[in-house]
């Protein structure tokens, strides 16, 4: 199978080579997929993309004209792909249904730990040889109520960690899974009102977009900790900023951002004009933002590469 893989980072190459074993003829490019780079797919049968690639209707039209029959995304989410356009051209879609939920779960909890114990601030102070303990007080997770919205593989992995910490874990999902974990199923309203920590583990769909908005934020405890490692648009950012201003949100940990496309995964340090909304958000000392790195473990990268090659194997 001839394919071109877009948005390839240097650290991905070894994992893909190990998975592929020269079975498929894959051209790797650091370019993101877009109208101007679709031409890289000429004489190929498949394109391999990531969440930051432009897989809109216009781009898919161009890919179809070049003879592309398959689109494979190195992600679980497929909200960046125009499925209607793919269907129109008979292009088959493949994703990575699940990969190392532990990687995402551990990062989500790491954000919570770092925020609670103010690790970023204390590290910065220590590097200046300021070893005072002022303004570094945190809380015990043991005995706190953690609300998980979304109980797929990642949500369940997060639950196991918080169970081990002695937390009361409650969860909301449209189809509550059968498991032996100590997760109490509750309504969304109960979860919002009862949780000290709320962690999101949902795909982005029309029904989940802006799930966290002024109305749902108003239902939360004052000073709640909110963690999102799923998709940026689960949160309405302007409403979240207002909740930070009032103290409704006491801690905010984000590995994703509503407007991250074209921003995350790239170096924008020297841009003259930066995303003003994100800049404003990061002014708050109780906000921690990481650049969509929750998946970034050796184990997860190999699983993603392995599944990507298996998906190519299925392209017939």
XYZ file of C-alpha atoms in Angstrom:
316
model
C 0.000 0.000 0.000
C 1.311 3.448 -0.947
C 0.558 6.113 1.644
C 1.690 9.526 2.788
C 1.765 10.395 6.488
C 1.305 14.050 7.379
C 2.353 15.988 10.501
C 5.028 13.471 11.397
C 7.193 14.457 14.337
C 10.774 13.205 14.511
C 9.987 11.057 17.552
C 7.272 9.144 15.640
C 9.515 7.757 12.907
C 11.147 4.991 14.909
C 7.791 3.742 16.205
C 6.282 3.681 12.705
C 9.338 1.918 11.266
C 9.146 -0.735 13.963
C 5.436 -1.263 13.310
C 5.653 -1.214 9.515
C 8.622 -3.525 8.980
C 8.749 -2.235 5.367
C 5.348 -3.784 4.571
C 3.920 -0.545 3.203
C 5.481 2.229 1.142
C 4.907 5.201 3.447
C 6.166 8.684 2.676
C 6.650 10.685 5.864
C 6.304 14.472 5.857
C 6.414 17.058 8.592
C 3.919 19.164 6.614
C 0.389 19.385 7.918
C -2.328 18.363 5.494
C -4.115 21.270 3.870
C -5.160 22.617 0.497
C -1.576 23.446 -0.410
C -0.045 20.147 0.718
C -2.694 17.708 -0.513
C -0.552 17.270 -3.632
C 1.829 15.106 -1.545
C -0.866 12.428 -1.840
C -0.461 12.153 -5.613
C 0.016 8.517 -6.704
C -0.887 7.325 -3.190
C -3.878 5.256 -2.077
C -4.028 6.377 1.553
C -3.265 9.406 3.691
C -2.313 9.140 7.352
C -3.272 12.222 9.371
C -3.373 13.625 12.884
C -5.749 15.909 14.790
C -4.053 19.105 13.653
C -4.410 18.275 9.949
C -7.043 19.955 7.778
C -9.304 17.132 6.671
C -12.200 19.398 5.719
C -14.545 18.881 2.769
C -12.449 21.061 0.477
C -9.271 19.105 1.221
C -11.031 15.756 0.916
C -12.316 16.815 -2.518
C -8.687 17.369 -3.535
C -7.584 14.057 -2.066
C -10.354 12.234 -3.909
C -9.306 13.867 -7.184
C -5.776 12.534 -6.555
C -7.154 9.008 -6.126
C -7.078 8.660 -2.353
C -9.282 5.802 -1.165
C -8.461 5.726 2.546
C -7.935 8.233 5.367
C -6.272 6.893 8.507
C -6.016 9.114 11.563
C -3.457 8.502 14.292
C -6.037 9.412 16.917
C -9.150 8.058 18.550
C -11.198 11.170 17.791
C -12.384 11.775 14.246
C -14.026 15.180 14.718
C -11.329 16.806 12.547
C -12.479 14.804 9.495
C -15.473 15.771 7.346
C -17.215 12.414 7.238
C -19.892 13.608 4.796
C -17.251 14.513 2.209
C -15.469 11.204 2.717
C -18.741 9.308 2.267
C -19.516 11.282 -0.888
C -16.276 10.137 -2.467
C -16.404 6.597 -1.074
C -13.286 7.174 1.012
C -13.013 4.798 3.956
C -11.990 6.138 7.367
C -9.894 4.392 10.003
C -8.932 5.579 13.477
C -7.145 4.209 16.526
C -10.108 3.007 18.629
C -8.073 2.809 21.828
C -4.463 3.210 22.809
C -2.852 3.207 26.234
C -5.696 4.763 28.212
C -3.232 4.736 31.098
C -1.127 7.406 29.348
C -4.039 9.835 29.162
C -5.283 8.924 32.628
C -1.901 9.414 34.271
C -1.478 12.816 32.617
C -4.943 13.903 33.742
C -4.118 12.994 37.336
C -0.658 14.578 37.003
C -2.333 17.867 36.078
C -4.526 17.566 39.167
C -1.532 16.835 41.419
C 0.557 19.669 39.991
C -2.268 22.166 40.380
C -3.135 21.095 43.910
C 0.415 21.189 45.264
C 1.382 24.234 43.131
C 4.391 22.398 41.745
C 5.041 24.837 38.898
C 5.172 27.821 41.266
C 7.301 26.021 43.840
C 9.754 24.852 41.173
C 10.063 28.378 39.781
C 10.662 29.749 43.277
C 13.261 27.085 44.039
C 15.157 27.904 40.857
C 15.430 31.452 42.200
C 16.618 30.039 45.566
C 13.370 31.224 47.172
C 12.528 28.311 49.434
C 9.643 29.810 51.384
C 6.468 27.750 51.732
C 4.129 30.711 51.494
C 1.149 30.231 49.155
C 1.941 26.571 48.519
C -0.779 24.942 50.621
C -2.691 22.153 48.915
C -5.220 19.549 50.020
C -5.425 15.783 50.497
C -7.128 13.952 47.649
C -8.124 11.214 50.055
C -11.773 11.684 51.000
C -12.516 14.112 48.154
C -15.262 13.471 45.597
C -14.000 13.066 42.035
C -16.542 13.268 39.234
C -15.684 11.610 35.925
C -17.691 12.640 32.870
C -17.184 9.861 30.344
C -16.431 6.296 31.401
C -14.736 4.757 28.419
C -11.320 3.127 28.697
C -9.609 6.348 29.764
C -12.278 7.333 32.266
C -12.075 3.896 33.873
C -8.278 4.123 34.050
C -8.605 7.484 35.816
C -11.120 5.959 38.219
C -8.644 3.263 39.237
C -6.040 5.874 40.161
C -8.437 7.980 42.215
C -9.836 4.857 43.887
C -6.299 4.068 44.997
C -5.980 7.537 46.508
C -9.004 6.993 48.706
C -11.325 9.295 46.781
C -15.051 8.870 46.400
C -15.434 8.394 42.640
C -18.722 9.200 40.941
C -19.355 9.048 37.225
C -21.721 10.086 34.481
C -21.989 8.321 31.145
C -24.930 7.740 28.835
C -24.123 4.021 28.967
C -22.676 3.260 32.367
C -20.201 0.366 31.996
C -20.402 -2.809 33.987
C -17.230 -3.075 36.032
C -16.001 -3.956 39.473
C -14.622 -0.516 40.208
C -16.040 1.580 42.974
C -17.701 4.180 40.768
C -21.080 5.457 41.814
C -23.301 6.223 38.803
C -25.007 9.607 39.107
C -26.824 12.109 36.944
C -24.815 14.901 35.359
C -26.527 17.410 37.641
C -25.541 15.457 40.758
C -21.977 15.092 39.541
C -21.611 18.814 38.871
C -23.003 19.756 42.278
C -21.116 17.142 44.322
C -17.603 16.954 42.880
C -14.475 18.571 44.264
C -12.634 17.495 41.123
C -14.241 17.083 37.687
C -12.313 15.283 34.943
C -13.548 15.085 31.334
C -13.065 11.964 29.213
C -15.416 12.395 26.273
C -15.207 12.538 22.485
C -16.209 15.794 20.797
C -19.649 15.419 19.220
C -22.474 17.867 18.538
C -24.033 16.843 21.863
C -20.820 17.255 23.908
C -19.578 20.506 22.349
C -19.547 23.200 25.058
C -20.755 20.730 27.667
C -18.940 22.970 30.119
C -20.601 26.367 29.785
C -22.036 29.058 32.042
C -25.031 26.920 32.976
C -23.059 23.803 33.924
C -20.335 25.863 35.607
C -22.943 27.566 37.793
C -23.984 24.125 39.069
C -20.470 23.280 40.300
C -19.008 23.805 43.754
C -17.146 27.041 44.345
C -13.426 26.444 43.902
C -13.887 23.240 41.884
C -10.920 21.659 40.125
C -11.618 21.091 36.407
C -9.405 18.850 34.243
C -9.718 18.370 30.476
C -7.480 16.003 28.508
C -10.078 15.132 25.858
C -11.067 17.835 23.356
C -10.783 21.599 23.757
C -14.275 22.430 22.562
C -15.862 20.488 25.412
C -15.278 23.773 27.259
C -16.596 27.166 26.210
C -13.418 29.063 26.963
C -14.960 32.497 27.506
C -17.331 31.025 30.099
C -14.448 29.235 31.797
C -12.518 32.512 32.058
C -15.512 34.160 33.744
C -15.663 31.243 36.195
C -11.967 31.746 36.970
C -12.601 35.435 37.630
C -15.343 34.709 40.153
C -13.518 31.833 41.848
C -16.076 29.264 40.748
C -13.148 27.394 39.209
C -10.349 27.121 41.739
C -8.012 25.035 39.591
C -7.971 24.455 35.827
C -5.823 21.845 34.085
C -5.924 21.700 30.275
C -4.065 19.492 27.836
C -6.341 20.704 25.037
C -7.689 24.089 23.984
C -10.774 25.151 22.067
C -8.726 26.962 19.403
C -5.607 24.785 19.406
C -5.741 23.895 15.689
C -2.779 25.510 13.962
C -1.333 26.415 17.359
C -0.501 23.300 19.356
C 2.286 20.952 18.162
C 4.225 23.949 16.766
C 6.610 26.593 18.114
C 4.909 30.019 18.206
C 7.234 31.652 20.728
C 8.407 34.306 18.276
C 4.998 35.103 16.768
C 4.341 38.836 16.895
C 0.632 38.191 17.414
C -0.357 35.436 19.795
C -3.713 33.889 20.693
C -5.054 36.554 23.059
C -7.683 34.321 24.651
C -5.108 31.697 25.566
C -2.724 34.378 26.815
C -5.450 35.764 29.067
C -6.296 32.275 30.327
C -2.687 31.547 31.229
C -2.349 34.739 33.275
C -4.078 32.901 36.115
C -1.676 31.178 38.510
C -4.260 28.438 39.111
C -4.294 27.446 35.426
C -1.950 24.799 34.018
C -1.819 24.250 30.239
C 0.128 21.477 28.507
C 0.381 21.211 24.700
C -1.806 18.173 23.923
C 0.822 15.795 25.280
C -1.267 13.408 27.361
C -0.772 10.651 24.778
C 2.996 11.155 24.709
C 4.456 8.012 26.253
C 6.624 5.408 24.548
C 3.960 2.779 25.081
C 1.161 4.889 23.625
C 3.232 5.979 20.611
C 4.018 2.360 19.769
C 0.373 1.328 20.135
C -0.681 4.186 17.838
C 1.929 3.183 15.264
C 0.960 -0.497 15.475
C -2.734 0.263 14.980
C -1.960 2.652 12.119
C -0.131 -0.136 10.281
C -2.922 -2.616 11.066
C -5.348 -0.116 9.549
C -3.205 0.032 6.417
C -3.291 -3.753 6.313
C -7.104 -3.532 6.172
C -7.095 -1.129 3.227
C -8.128 -3.367 0.374
